[in-house]
mmCIF file of C-alpha atoms and ligand atoms in Angstrom:
data_model
loop_
_atom_site.group_PDB
_atom_site.id
_atom_site.type_symbol
_atom_site.label_atom_id
_atom_site.label_comp_id
_atom_site.label_asym_id
_atom_site.label_seq_id
_atom_site.Cartn_x
_atom_site.Cartn_y
_atom_site.Cartn_z
ATOM 1 C CA UNK A 211 165.483 117.752 52.812
ATOM 2 C CA UNK A 212 162.765 115.343 51.738
ATOM 3 C CA UNK A 213 161.930 112.282 53.761
ATOM 4 C CA UNK A 214 160.262 109.003 52.880
ATOM 5 C CA UNK A 215 158.554 106.915 55.559
ATOM 6 C CA UNK A 216 157.532 103.309 54.952
ATOM 7 C CA UNK A 217 155.974 100.878 57.431
ATOM 8 C CA UNK A 218 157.945 97.627 57.627
ATOM 9 C CA UNK A 219 155.894 94.631 56.384
ATOM 10 C CA UNK A 220 152.786 96.641 57.223
ATOM 11 C CA UNK A 221 150.046 93.977 57.264
ATOM 12 C CA UNK A 222 152.204 91.650 59.371
ATOM 13 C CA UNK A 223 153.049 94.498 61.760
ATOM 14 C CA UNK A 224 149.325 95.222 62.055
ATOM 15 C CA UNK A 225 148.607 91.553 62.839
ATOM 16 C CA UNK A 226 151.291 91.698 65.532
ATOM 17 C CA UNK A 227 149.554 94.626 67.220
ATOM 18 C CA UNK A 228 146.439 92.458 67.584
ATOM 19 C CA UNK A 229 148.391 89.325 68.497
ATOM 20 C CA UNK A 230 151.812 90.040 70.051
ATOM 21 C CA UNK A 231 152.647 86.308 70.107
ATOM 22 C CA UNK A 232 153.404 86.659 66.360
ATOM 23 C CA UNK A 233 156.465 88.781 67.175
ATOM 24 C CA UNK A 234 159.720 87.239 65.914
ATOM 25 C CA UNK A 235 157.933 84.454 63.993
ATOM 26 C CA UNK A 236 157.627 83.854 60.234
ATOM 27 C CA UNK A 237 154.199 85.321 59.430
ATOM 28 C CA UNK A 238 152.505 86.172 56.142
ATOM 29 C CA UNK A 239 149.205 87.741 55.154
ATOM 30 C CA UNK A 240 147.233 86.042 52.431
ATOM 31 C CA UNK A 241 144.945 87.672 49.957
ATOM 32 C CA UNK A 242 142.822 86.628 47.069
ATOM 33 C CA UNK A 243 140.268 87.991 44.710
ATOM 34 C CA UNK A 244 137.095 87.905 46.766
ATOM 35 C CA UNK A 245 134.607 85.989 44.608
ATOM 36 C CA UNK A 246 132.260 85.363 47.547
ATOM 37 C CA UNK A 247 130.653 88.606 46.396
ATOM 38 C CA UNK A 248 128.856 86.530 43.725
ATOM 39 C CA UNK A 249 127.261 84.099 46.186
ATOM 40 C CA UNK A 250 123.490 84.436 46.283
ATOM 41 C CA UNK A 251 123.743 84.650 50.095
ATOM 42 C CA UNK A 252 126.698 87.035 50.148
ATOM 43 C CA UNK A 253 127.079 89.111 53.266
ATOM 44 C CA UNK A 254 129.771 90.906 55.246
ATOM 45 C CA UNK A 255 130.857 93.027 52.314
ATOM 46 C CA UNK A 256 132.403 96.331 53.348
ATOM 47 C CA UNK A 257 133.165 99.374 51.326
ATOM 48 C CA UNK A 258 136.109 101.679 51.764
ATOM 49 C CA UNK A 259 135.835 105.096 50.221
ATOM 50 C CA UNK A 260 138.965 106.570 51.781
ATOM 51 C CA UNK A 261 141.637 107.407 49.287
ATOM 52 C CA UNK A 262 144.866 105.836 50.479
ATOM 53 C CA UNK A 263 146.413 104.705 47.244
ATOM 54 C CA UNK A 264 145.673 101.892 44.893
ATOM 55 C CA UNK A 265 146.696 99.055 47.099
ATOM 56 C CA UNK A 266 143.595 99.039 49.258
ATOM 57 C CA UNK A 267 140.621 97.549 47.517
ATOM 58 C CA UNK A 268 137.440 99.581 47.636
ATOM 59 C CA UNK A 269 135.364 96.515 48.416
ATOM 60 C CA UNK A 270 136.404 93.708 50.657
ATOM 61 C CA UNK A 271 135.006 90.921 52.732
ATOM 62 C CA UNK A 272 135.251 91.412 56.458
ATOM 63 C CA UNK A 273 136.609 88.207 57.929
ATOM 64 C CA UNK A 274 135.270 86.874 61.159
ATOM 65 C CA UNK A 275 137.657 85.835 63.889
ATOM 66 C CA UNK A 276 137.086 82.155 63.208
ATOM 67 C CA UNK A 277 138.311 82.256 59.615
ATOM 68 C CA UNK A 278 141.408 84.197 60.609
ATOM 69 C CA UNK A 279 143.755 81.407 59.519
ATOM 70 C CA UNK A 280 144.600 79.065 56.684
ATOM 71 C CA UNK A 281 140.979 77.870 56.373
ATOM 72 C CA UNK A 282 140.030 81.254 54.950
ATOM 73 C CA UNK A 283 142.094 80.310 51.898
ATOM 74 C CA UNK A 284 140.640 76.872 51.213
ATOM 75 C CA UNK A 285 138.325 76.603 48.233
ATOM 76 C CA UNK A 286 135.241 74.360 48.055
ATOM 77 C CA UNK A 287 137.489 71.338 47.373
ATOM 78 C CA UNK A 288 139.739 72.016 50.361
ATOM 79 C CA UNK A 289 142.637 73.210 48.211
ATOM 80 C CA UNK A 290 144.647 76.169 49.463
ATOM 81 C CA UNK A 291 144.401 79.065 47.036
ATOM 82 C CA UNK A 292 145.482 82.697 47.170
ATOM 83 C CA UNK A 293 148.706 84.656 47.203
ATOM 84 C CA UNK A 294 150.729 86.482 49.828
ATOM 85 C CA UNK A 295 150.389 90.233 50.115
ATOM 86 C CA UNK A 296 153.010 90.692 52.863
ATOM 87 C CA UNK A 297 155.539 88.541 54.674
ATOM 88 C CA UNK A 298 157.625 89.146 57.792
ATOM 89 C CA UNK A 299 161.397 89.442 57.587
ATOM 90 C CA UNK A 300 161.667 86.081 59.404
ATOM 91 C CA UNK A 301 159.696 84.492 56.531
ATOM 92 C CA UNK A 302 161.709 86.279 53.844
ATOM 93 C CA UNK A 303 164.821 84.459 55.082
ATOM 94 C CA UNK A 304 163.250 81.264 53.726
ATOM 95 C CA UNK A 305 162.743 82.855 50.323
ATOM 96 C CA UNK A 306 159.093 83.717 50.963
ATOM 97 C CA UNK A 307 158.054 86.743 48.887
ATOM 98 C CA UNK A 308 155.093 89.008 48.189
ATOM 99 C CA UNK A 309 152.812 87.730 45.386
ATOM 100 C CA UNK A 310 153.997 84.138 45.890
ATOM 101 C CA UNK A 311 151.208 81.543 46.133
ATOM 102 C CA UNK A 312 150.377 80.461 49.685
ATOM 103 C CA UNK A 313 151.072 76.801 48.921
ATOM 104 C CA UNK A 314 154.484 77.618 47.428
ATOM 105 C CA UNK A 315 155.352 79.710 50.504
ATOM 106 C CA UNK A 316 154.328 76.867 52.830
ATOM 107 C CA UNK A 317 156.583 74.507 50.891
ATOM 108 C CA UNK A 318 159.544 76.841 51.483
ATOM 109 C CA UNK A 319 158.697 77.542 55.106
ATOM 110 C CA UNK A 320 156.401 74.933 56.696
ATOM 111 C CA UNK A 321 156.277 76.865 59.993
ATOM 112 C CA UNK A 322 154.871 79.915 58.216
ATOM 113 C CA UNK A 323 151.808 81.361 59.961
ATOM 114 C CA UNK A 324 149.204 82.580 57.468
ATOM 115 C CA UNK A 325 146.764 85.280 58.560
ATOM 116 C CA UNK A 326 143.711 86.599 56.755
ATOM 117 C CA UNK A 327 143.754 90.290 55.809
ATOM 118 C CA UNK A 328 142.021 92.874 57.974
ATOM 119 C CA UNK A 329 141.537 95.798 55.628
ATOM 120 C CA UNK A 330 139.533 98.033 57.921
ATOM 121 C CA UNK A 331 142.195 97.751 60.634
ATOM 122 C CA UNK A 332 144.920 98.630 58.091
ATOM 123 C CA UNK A 333 142.850 101.648 57.111
ATOM 124 C CA UNK A 334 142.577 102.778 60.725
ATOM 125 C CA UNK A 335 146.298 102.414 61.362
ATOM 126 C CA UNK A 336 147.165 104.221 58.171
ATOM 127 C CA UNK A 337 144.949 107.142 59.155
ATOM 128 C CA UNK A 338 146.384 107.252 62.646
ATOM 129 C CA UNK A 339 149.922 107.380 61.241
ATOM 130 C CA UNK A 340 148.964 110.076 58.729
ATOM 131 C CA UNK A 341 147.491 112.186 61.514
ATOM 132 C CA UNK A 342 150.507 111.654 63.742
ATOM 133 C CA UNK A 343 152.950 112.606 60.963
ATOM 134 C CA UNK A 344 150.967 115.742 60.111
ATOM 135 C CA UNK A 345 151.613 116.971 63.644
ATOM 136 C CA UNK A 346 155.363 116.352 63.413
ATOM 137 C CA UNK A 347 156.131 117.390 59.825
ATOM 138 C CA UNK A 348 154.500 120.442 58.227
ATOM 139 C CA UNK A 349 154.205 118.983 54.708
ATOM 140 C CA UNK A 350 153.132 115.353 54.492
ATOM 141 C CA UNK A 351 151.946 113.449 51.445
ATOM 142 C CA UNK A 352 150.388 110.014 51.605
ATOM 143 C CA UNK A 353 151.720 107.913 48.736
ATOM 144 C CA UNK A 354 150.030 104.618 49.566
ATOM 145 C CA UNK A 355 148.488 102.914 52.561
ATOM 146 C CA UNK A 356 151.876 102.531 54.261
ATOM 147 C CA UNK A 357 154.077 105.143 52.590
ATOM 148 C CA UNK A 358 154.475 108.873 53.136
ATOM 149 C CA UNK A 359 156.675 111.660 51.840
ATOM 150 C CA UNK A 360 157.506 114.747 53.836
ATOM 151 C CA UNK A 361 159.417 117.984 53.319
ATOM 152 C CA UNK A 362 161.660 119.169 56.149
ATOM 153 C CA UNK A 363 163.070 122.274 54.412
ATOM 154 C CA UNK A 364 162.743 125.343 56.594
ATOM 155 C CA UNK A 365 161.687 123.116 59.477
ATOM 156 C CA UNK A 366 164.680 120.983 60.394
ATOM 157 C CA UNK A 367 168.259 122.132 59.712
ATOM 158 C CA UNK A 368 170.257 119.792 57.492
ATOM 159 C CA UNK A 369 172.665 118.790 60.243
ATOM 160 C CA UNK A 370 169.751 117.803 62.478
ATOM 161 C CA UNK A 371 167.910 115.644 59.958
ATOM 162 C CA UNK A 372 169.578 112.410 61.065
ATOM 163 C CA UNK A 373 168.590 112.993 64.658
ATOM 164 C CA UNK A 374 165.078 114.113 63.676
ATOM 165 C CA UNK A 375 164.165 111.052 61.606
ATOM 166 C CA UNK A 376 165.669 108.625 64.089
ATOM 167 C CA UNK A 377 163.646 110.214 66.856
ATOM 168 C CA UNK A 378 160.523 110.140 64.659
ATOM 169 C CA UNK A 379 160.997 106.418 64.016
ATOM 170 C CA UNK A 380 161.134 105.652 67.741
ATOM 171 C CA UNK A 381 158.178 107.924 68.482
ATOM 172 C CA UNK A 382 156.032 106.110 65.880
ATOM 173 C CA UNK A 383 156.991 102.753 67.389
ATOM 174 C CA UNK A 384 156.125 103.965 70.863
ATOM 175 C CA UNK A 385 152.876 105.775 70.037
ATOM 176 C CA UNK A 386 151.435 103.563 67.293
ATOM 177 C CA UNK A 387 153.364 100.298 67.794
ATOM 178 C CA UNK A 388 154.322 100.388 64.110
ATOM 179 C CA UNK A 389 157.891 99.726 62.953
ATOM 180 C CA UNK A 390 158.834 102.138 60.152
ATOM 181 C CA UNK A 391 161.955 102.864 58.141
ATOM 182 C CA UNK A 392 162.804 106.408 57.108
ATOM 183 C CA UNK A 393 165.069 107.746 54.374
ATOM 184 C CA UNK A 394 166.127 111.377 53.938
ATOM 185 C CA UNK A 395 167.722 113.026 50.906
ATOM 186 C CA UNK A 396 167.610 116.054 48.632
ATOM 187 C CA UNK A 397 164.857 114.598 46.406
ATOM 188 C CA UNK A 398 161.939 112.257 47.074
ATOM 189 C CA UNK A 399 163.286 109.586 44.730
ATOM 190 C CA UNK A 400 166.647 109.380 46.459
ATOM 191 C CA UNK A 401 164.907 109.465 49.862
ATOM 192 C CA UNK A 402 162.818 106.450 48.831
ATOM 193 C CA UNK A 403 165.935 104.591 47.744
ATOM 194 C CA UNK A 404 167.485 105.426 51.118
ATOM 195 C CA UNK A 405 164.459 103.936 52.906
ATOM 196 C CA UNK A 406 164.821 100.565 51.170
ATOM 197 C CA UNK A 407 168.474 100.641 52.188
ATOM 198 C CA UNK A 408 167.490 101.247 55.831
ATOM 199 C CA UNK A 409 164.909 98.442 56.129
ATOM 200 C CA UNK A 410 163.850 96.932 58.444
ATOM 201 C CA UNK A 411 163.330 99.436 61.258
ATOM 202 C CA UNK A 412 166.158 101.734 60.310
ATOM 203 C CA UNK A 413 167.015 105.239 59.139
ATOM 204 C CA UNK A 414 169.301 106.459 56.390
ATOM 205 C CA UNK A 415 170.201 110.044 55.549
ATOM 206 C CA UNK A 416 171.949 110.701 52.247
ATOM 207 C CA UNK A 417 173.496 114.181 52.361
ATOM 208 C CA UNK A 418 173.977 115.872 48.965
ATOM 209 C CA UNK A 419 177.745 115.268 48.936
ATOM 210 C CA UNK A 420 177.140 111.540 49.599
ATOM 211 C CA UNK A 421 174.677 110.930 46.750
ATOM 212 C CA UNK A 422 177.182 109.602 44.198
ATOM 213 C CA UNK A 423 178.806 107.184 46.617
ATOM 214 C CA UNK A 424 175.442 106.020 47.980
ATOM 215 C CA UNK A 425 173.879 105.301 44.581
ATOM 216 C CA UNK A 426 177.007 103.803 42.979
ATOM 217 C CA UNK A 427 176.602 100.123 44.040
ATOM 218 C CA UNK A 428 172.766 99.952 44.175
ATOM 219 C CA UNK A 429 171.225 97.583 41.631
ATOM 220 C CA UNK A 430 168.988 99.273 39.055
ATOM 221 C CA UNK A 431 166.086 96.944 39.921
ATOM 222 C CA UNK A 432 166.080 98.383 43.443
ATOM 223 C CA UNK A 433 165.164 101.854 42.180
ATOM 224 C CA UNK A 434 161.401 102.487 42.218
ATOM 225 C CA UNK A 435 159.784 102.848 38.815
ATOM 226 C CA UNK A 436 162.020 100.476 36.868
ATOM 227 C CA UNK A 437 159.695 97.875 35.366
ATOM 228 C CA UNK A 438 160.464 94.612 33.626
ATOM 229 C CA UNK A 439 160.944 95.994 30.131
ATOM 230 C CA UNK A 440 163.116 98.898 31.298
ATOM 231 C CA UNK A 441 165.199 96.491 33.358
ATOM 232 C CA UNK A 442 165.752 94.259 30.319
ATOM 233 C CA UNK A 443 166.829 97.296 28.277
ATOM 234 C CA UNK A 444 169.269 98.442 30.956
ATOM 235 C CA UNK A 445 170.784 94.973 31.303
ATOM 236 C CA UNK A 446 171.229 94.614 27.558
ATOM 237 C CA UNK A 447 173.105 97.924 27.623
ATOM 238 C CA UNK A 448 175.331 96.542 30.413
ATOM 239 C CA UNK A 449 173.853 98.934 32.968
ATOM 240 C CA UNK A 450 173.492 97.046 36.265
ATOM 241 C CA UNK A 451 173.941 99.662 38.973
ATOM 242 C CA UNK A 452 172.667 103.199 39.546
ATOM 243 C CA UNK A 453 176.288 104.399 39.301
ATOM 244 C CA UNK A 454 176.574 102.923 35.803
ATOM 245 C CA UNK A 455 173.215 104.427 34.888
ATOM 246 C CA UNK A 456 174.337 107.902 35.943
ATOM 247 C CA UNK A 457 177.377 107.681 33.643
ATOM 248 C CA UNK A 458 175.314 106.670 30.590
ATOM 249 C CA UNK A 459 173.080 109.691 30.117
ATOM 250 C CA UNK A 460 173.368 109.652 26.312
ATOM 251 C CA UNK A 461 172.419 105.963 26.004
ATOM 252 C CA UNK A 462 169.449 106.250 28.314
ATOM 253 C CA UNK A 463 168.242 109.563 26.830
ATOM 254 C CA UNK A 464 167.936 107.948 23.384
ATOM 255 C CA UNK A 465 165.232 105.582 24.738
ATOM 256 C CA UNK A 466 162.517 108.204 24.942
ATOM 257 C CA UNK A 467 160.854 110.483 27.479
ATOM 258 C CA UNK A 468 160.222 107.882 30.194
ATOM 259 C CA UNK A 469 163.864 106.796 30.224
ATOM 260 C CA UNK A 470 164.947 110.447 30.303
ATOM 261 C CA UNK A 471 162.757 111.073 33.334
ATOM 262 C CA UNK A 472 164.149 107.970 34.991
ATOM 263 C CA UNK A 473 167.687 109.233 34.396
ATOM 264 C CA UNK A 474 166.788 112.560 35.986
ATOM 265 C CA UNK A 475 165.308 110.863 39.040
ATOM 266 C CA UNK A 476 168.410 108.767 39.589
ATOM 267 C CA UNK A 477 170.709 111.731 39.016
ATOM 268 C CA UNK A 478 168.694 113.881 41.431
ATOM 269 C CA UNK A 479 167.729 116.298 38.624
ATOM 270 C CA UNK A 480 164.020 115.605 38.941
ATOM 271 C CA UNK A 481 161.843 115.997 41.993
ATOM 272 C CA UNK A 482 158.173 116.580 42.703
ATOM 273 C CA UNK A 483 156.943 118.896 45.438
ATOM 274 C CA UNK A 484 155.106 117.328 48.375
ATOM 275 C CA UNK A 485 151.434 117.157 47.482
ATOM 276 C CA UNK A 486 149.419 117.270 50.690
ATOM 277 C CA UNK A 487 145.982 116.662 49.242
ATOM 278 C CA UNK A 488 145.299 113.814 46.915
ATOM 279 C CA UNK A 489 141.948 113.940 45.238
ATOM 280 C CA UNK A 490 140.293 110.754 44.196
ATOM 281 C CA UNK A 491 140.014 110.680 40.416
ATOM 282 C CA UNK A 492 138.243 107.408 39.853
ATOM 283 C CA UNK A 493 136.656 104.475 41.591
ATOM 284 C CA UNK A 494 136.338 100.936 40.387
ATOM 285 C CA UNK A 495 135.635 97.342 41.215
ATOM 286 C CA UNK A 496 136.952 94.186 39.592
ATOM 287 C CA UNK A 497 136.985 90.470 40.211
ATOM 288 C CA UNK A 498 139.010 87.582 38.809
ATOM 289 C CA UNK A 499 137.325 84.176 38.921
ATOM 290 C CA UNK A 500 137.413 80.622 37.578
ATOM 291 C CA UNK A 501 136.798 80.549 33.777
ATOM 292 C CA UNK A 502 133.131 81.194 33.092
ATOM 293 C CA UNK A 503 131.309 80.571 29.820
ATOM 294 C CA UNK A 504 127.655 81.130 30.776
ATOM 295 C CA UNK A 505 126.731 84.646 29.582
ATOM 296 C CA UNK A 506 123.632 84.716 31.792
ATOM 297 C CA UNK A 507 125.816 84.221 34.858
ATOM 298 C CA UNK A 508 128.235 86.833 33.498
ATOM 299 C CA UNK A 509 125.396 89.367 33.310
ATOM 300 C CA UNK A 510 124.330 88.471 36.841
ATOM 301 C CA UNK A 511 127.860 89.173 38.059
ATOM 302 C CA UNK A 512 127.914 92.533 36.275
ATOM 303 C CA UNK A 513 124.633 93.427 38.068
ATOM 304 C CA UNK A 514 126.290 92.576 41.397
ATOM 305 C CA UNK A 515 129.448 94.564 40.688
ATOM 306 C CA UNK A 516 127.314 97.510 39.504
ATOM 307 C CA UNK A 517 125.333 97.431 42.755
ATOM 308 C CA UNK A 518 128.503 97.512 44.852
ATOM 309 C CA UNK A 519 130.096 100.267 42.829
ATOM 310 C CA UNK A 520 126.903 102.287 42.858
ATOM 311 C CA UNK A 521 126.845 102.086 46.666
ATOM 312 C CA UNK A 522 130.377 103.514 46.849
ATOM 313 C CA UNK A 523 129.629 106.284 44.346
ATOM 314 C CA UNK A 524 126.572 107.420 46.304
ATOM 315 C CA UNK A 525 128.600 107.270 49.492
ATOM 316 C CA UNK A 526 131.348 109.419 47.965
ATOM 317 C CA UNK A 527 128.713 111.882 46.746
ATOM 318 C CA UNK A 528 130.364 112.277 43.379
ATOM 319 C CA UNK A 529 128.826 112.152 39.933
ATOM 320 C CA UNK A 530 131.012 110.195 37.513
ATOM 321 C CA UNK A 531 130.691 111.006 33.849
ATOM 322 C CA UNK A 532 132.978 108.390 32.277
ATOM 323 C CA UNK A 533 132.184 104.696 32.599
ATOM 324 C CA UNK A 534 134.556 101.952 31.639
ATOM 325 C CA UNK A 535 134.039 98.195 31.530
ATOM 326 C CA UNK A 536 136.751 95.676 30.776
ATOM 327 C CA UNK A 537 136.747 91.943 30.320
ATOM 328 C CA UNK A 538 139.590 89.475 30.636
ATOM 329 C CA UNK A 539 139.340 86.202 28.751
ATOM 330 C CA UNK A 540 141.269 82.977 28.684
ATOM 331 C CA UNK A 541 144.387 82.978 26.525
ATOM 332 C CA UNK A 542 145.220 86.543 27.629
ATOM 333 C CA UNK A 543 142.553 88.143 25.441
ATOM 334 C CA UNK A 544 141.132 91.431 26.660
ATOM 335 C CA UNK A 545 138.372 93.751 25.608
ATOM 336 C CA UNK A 546 137.000 97.033 26.918
ATOM 337 C CA UNK A 547 134.375 99.664 26.213
ATOM 338 C CA UNK A 548 133.766 103.076 27.690
ATOM 339 C CA UNK A 549 131.171 105.785 27.432
ATOM 340 C CA UNK A 550 130.863 109.387 28.613
ATOM 341 C CA UNK A 551 127.513 110.616 29.881
ATOM 342 C CA UNK A 552 126.709 113.884 31.619
ATOM 343 C CA UNK A 553 123.637 112.927 33.587
ATOM 344 C CA UNK A 554 122.539 112.528 37.179
ATOM 345 C CA UNK A 555 123.818 109.289 38.644
ATOM 346 C CA UNK A 556 121.225 106.716 39.638
ATOM 347 C CA UNK A 557 121.760 103.073 40.407
ATOM 348 C CA UNK A 558 119.128 101.795 38.004
ATOM 349 C CA UNK A 559 120.572 103.755 35.093
ATOM 350 C CA UNK A 560 124.108 102.780 35.997
ATOM 351 C CA UNK A 561 123.096 99.128 36.131
ATOM 352 C CA UNK A 562 121.541 99.303 32.649
ATOM 353 C CA UNK A 563 124.598 101.145 31.355
ATOM 354 C CA UNK A 564 126.939 98.437 32.659
ATOM 355 C CA UNK A 565 124.901 95.738 30.919
ATOM 356 C CA UNK A 566 124.991 97.592 27.607
ATOM 357 C CA UNK A 567 128.755 98.114 28.008
ATOM 358 C CA UNK A 568 129.065 94.387 28.680
ATOM 359 C CA UNK A 569 127.149 93.533 25.508
ATOM 360 C CA UNK A 570 129.426 95.760 23.468
ATOM 361 C CA UNK A 571 132.645 94.686 25.142
ATOM 362 C CA UNK A 572 131.997 90.934 24.957
ATOM 363 C CA UNK A 573 133.515 90.337 21.511
ATOM 364 C CA UNK A 574 135.081 86.909 22.118
ATOM 365 C CA UNK A 575 131.842 84.987 22.508
ATOM 366 C CA UNK A 576 133.565 81.614 22.177
ATOM 367 C CA UNK A 577 135.961 82.255 25.034
ATOM 368 C CA UNK A 578 135.556 81.835 28.769
ATOM 369 C CA UNK A 579 135.673 85.044 30.806
ATOM 370 C CA UNK A 580 138.016 85.225 33.809
ATOM 371 C CA UNK A 581 137.772 88.860 34.872
ATOM 372 C CA UNK A 582 135.311 91.757 34.942
ATOM 373 C CA UNK A 583 136.282 95.302 35.880
ATOM 374 C CA UNK A 584 134.158 98.451 36.016
ATOM 375 C CA UNK A 585 135.654 101.915 36.591
ATOM 376 C CA UNK A 586 133.970 105.304 36.880
ATOM 377 C CA UNK A 587 135.891 108.554 36.533
ATOM 378 C CA UNK A 588 135.755 112.265 35.630
ATOM 379 C CA UNK A 589 133.706 113.320 38.613
ATOM 380 C CA UNK A 590 131.569 116.395 38.692
ATOM 381 C CA UNK A 591 129.835 117.639 41.832
ATOM 382 C CA UNK A 592 127.635 120.346 40.444
ATOM 383 C CA UNK A 593 124.788 118.299 39.094
ATOM 384 C CA UNK A 594 122.373 121.068 38.151
ATOM 385 C CA UNK A 595 124.619 123.241 36.081
ATOM 386 C CA UNK A 596 126.811 120.754 34.307
ATOM 387 C CA UNK A 597 124.409 117.957 33.605
ATOM 388 C CA UNK A 598 121.925 117.596 30.837
ATOM 389 C CA UNK A 599 118.550 119.185 31.552
ATOM 390 C CA UNK A 600 116.641 116.789 29.352
ATOM 391 C CA UNK A 601 114.475 114.610 31.539
ATOM 392 C CA UNK A 602 115.788 116.406 34.595
ATOM 393 C CA UNK A 603 112.628 115.944 36.629
ATOM 394 C CA UNK A 604 112.439 112.259 35.904
ATOM 395 C CA UNK A 605 116.098 111.893 36.757
ATOM 396 C CA UNK A 606 115.597 113.609 40.063
ATOM 397 C CA UNK A 607 112.907 111.176 41.101
ATOM 398 C CA UNK A 608 115.175 108.295 40.075
ATOM 399 C CA UNK A 609 117.892 109.909 42.132
ATOM 400 C CA UNK A 610 115.578 109.991 45.138
ATOM 401 C CA UNK A 611 114.920 106.266 44.727
ATOM 402 C CA UNK A 612 118.680 105.682 44.643
ATOM 403 C CA UNK A 613 119.089 107.731 47.791
ATOM 404 C CA UNK A 614 116.392 105.802 49.643
ATOM 405 C CA UNK A 615 117.962 102.499 48.596
ATOM 406 C CA UNK A 616 121.315 103.810 49.752
ATOM 407 C CA UNK A 617 119.944 104.706 53.180
ATOM 408 C CA UNK A 618 118.545 101.209 53.679
ATOM 409 C CA UNK A 619 121.911 99.686 52.731
ATOM 410 C CA UNK A 620 123.816 102.074 54.991
ATOM 411 C CA UNK A 621 121.681 100.802 57.828
ATOM 412 C CA UNK A 622 121.279 97.106 57.044
ATOM 413 C CA UNK A 623 124.317 96.346 54.885
ATOM 414 C CA UNK A 624 125.188 96.341 51.217
ATOM 415 C CA UNK A 625 123.473 93.022 50.618
ATOM 416 C CA UNK A 626 120.155 93.954 52.250
ATOM 417 C CA UNK A 627 118.592 95.179 49.013
ATOM 418 C CA UNK A 628 119.306 93.481 45.709
ATOM 419 C CA UNK A 629 117.784 93.794 42.246
ATOM 420 C CA UNK A 630 115.653 91.007 40.822
ATOM 421 C CA UNK A 631 118.103 90.672 37.944
ATOM 422 C CA UNK A 632 120.785 89.384 40.316
ATOM 423 C CA UNK A 633 118.808 86.410 41.544
HETATM 424 MG MG1 LIG B 945 155.903 99.036 53.555
#
């Protein structure tokens, strides 16, 4: 059988490890787009190059102990900004939810304790859990920072699965102090559905002969992978539960390949093997900020983002060949440009490339910009053979400059060396 393991309100559980007095109280973790990166005196930026799913930002501010409370979310005018990334089950009883604004959550639950995020600690815990699971289950796949899939076939007999996962749950609590919920079923998709059913701190095994009865009453919105538009389609077809969905194969199949795949997942006809090694395919950085019209300032911010991303790319020791820049404007306008280049990666060249992508992408010159994102992908590692040989020597000396710069930043921090263009 396949199993799905999910840490209960992970960031809150992590905060409770550091501060056990938070146990049993309504607690939430705030988050916001870190625009302090653009301050001329920016410091304390960290980079995370581990690949634990999309939820963990690559770049984040490390908070000091003193701003580990609501003050971390006050803007220059003293207003509380930011959204919640996680809330404890005690807070959820008041209607507090993920992605809700902090001020809205405080209105619903005035006793709510808001904590600042601690990304590097989450990283550590996630790695510790991954390591621990790899010793207990032969095939383990990390799906996100707090979610894992495992395959027990040939390892644990079907009639012992219930005992096995319940024991595993208690072991994880004892060894790592993390509360997890675990679901087990024939396919990964049904196992994941079982986990949500078991939360918090529970286990649920759905044996093959129980699948129909288990899925029958579950609301379609509780099945992973059903987005807003699919949900609207299902509702308009009077499909509200997974049981109803399973009986309407013809209707759903007529909606195209994605709907067909969804049907198969619900019906247990589709499954993916456990993939134990996830390779990073891209790396990016983006920031959302207050509407900005000044194009000079916009360029300065692109220089800063390029410097951060360049640091991570050199740290990963990959050579990206596709570069993508996107802009978000007011009034939901968007624009993007990308380019493919097979050359040695250097910071200076990357910086110039980002600026030229910005010039091309910025097509709504009369609008304020609210977001910049830069992504690099299609990595190659073999620089000499695959990359262009034109100007190779020159590129190598540029590369050496990049490497020297990188060493200084490794030692003294990402903000220790900046380009004149940023100031
Ligand atoms: Mg979770």
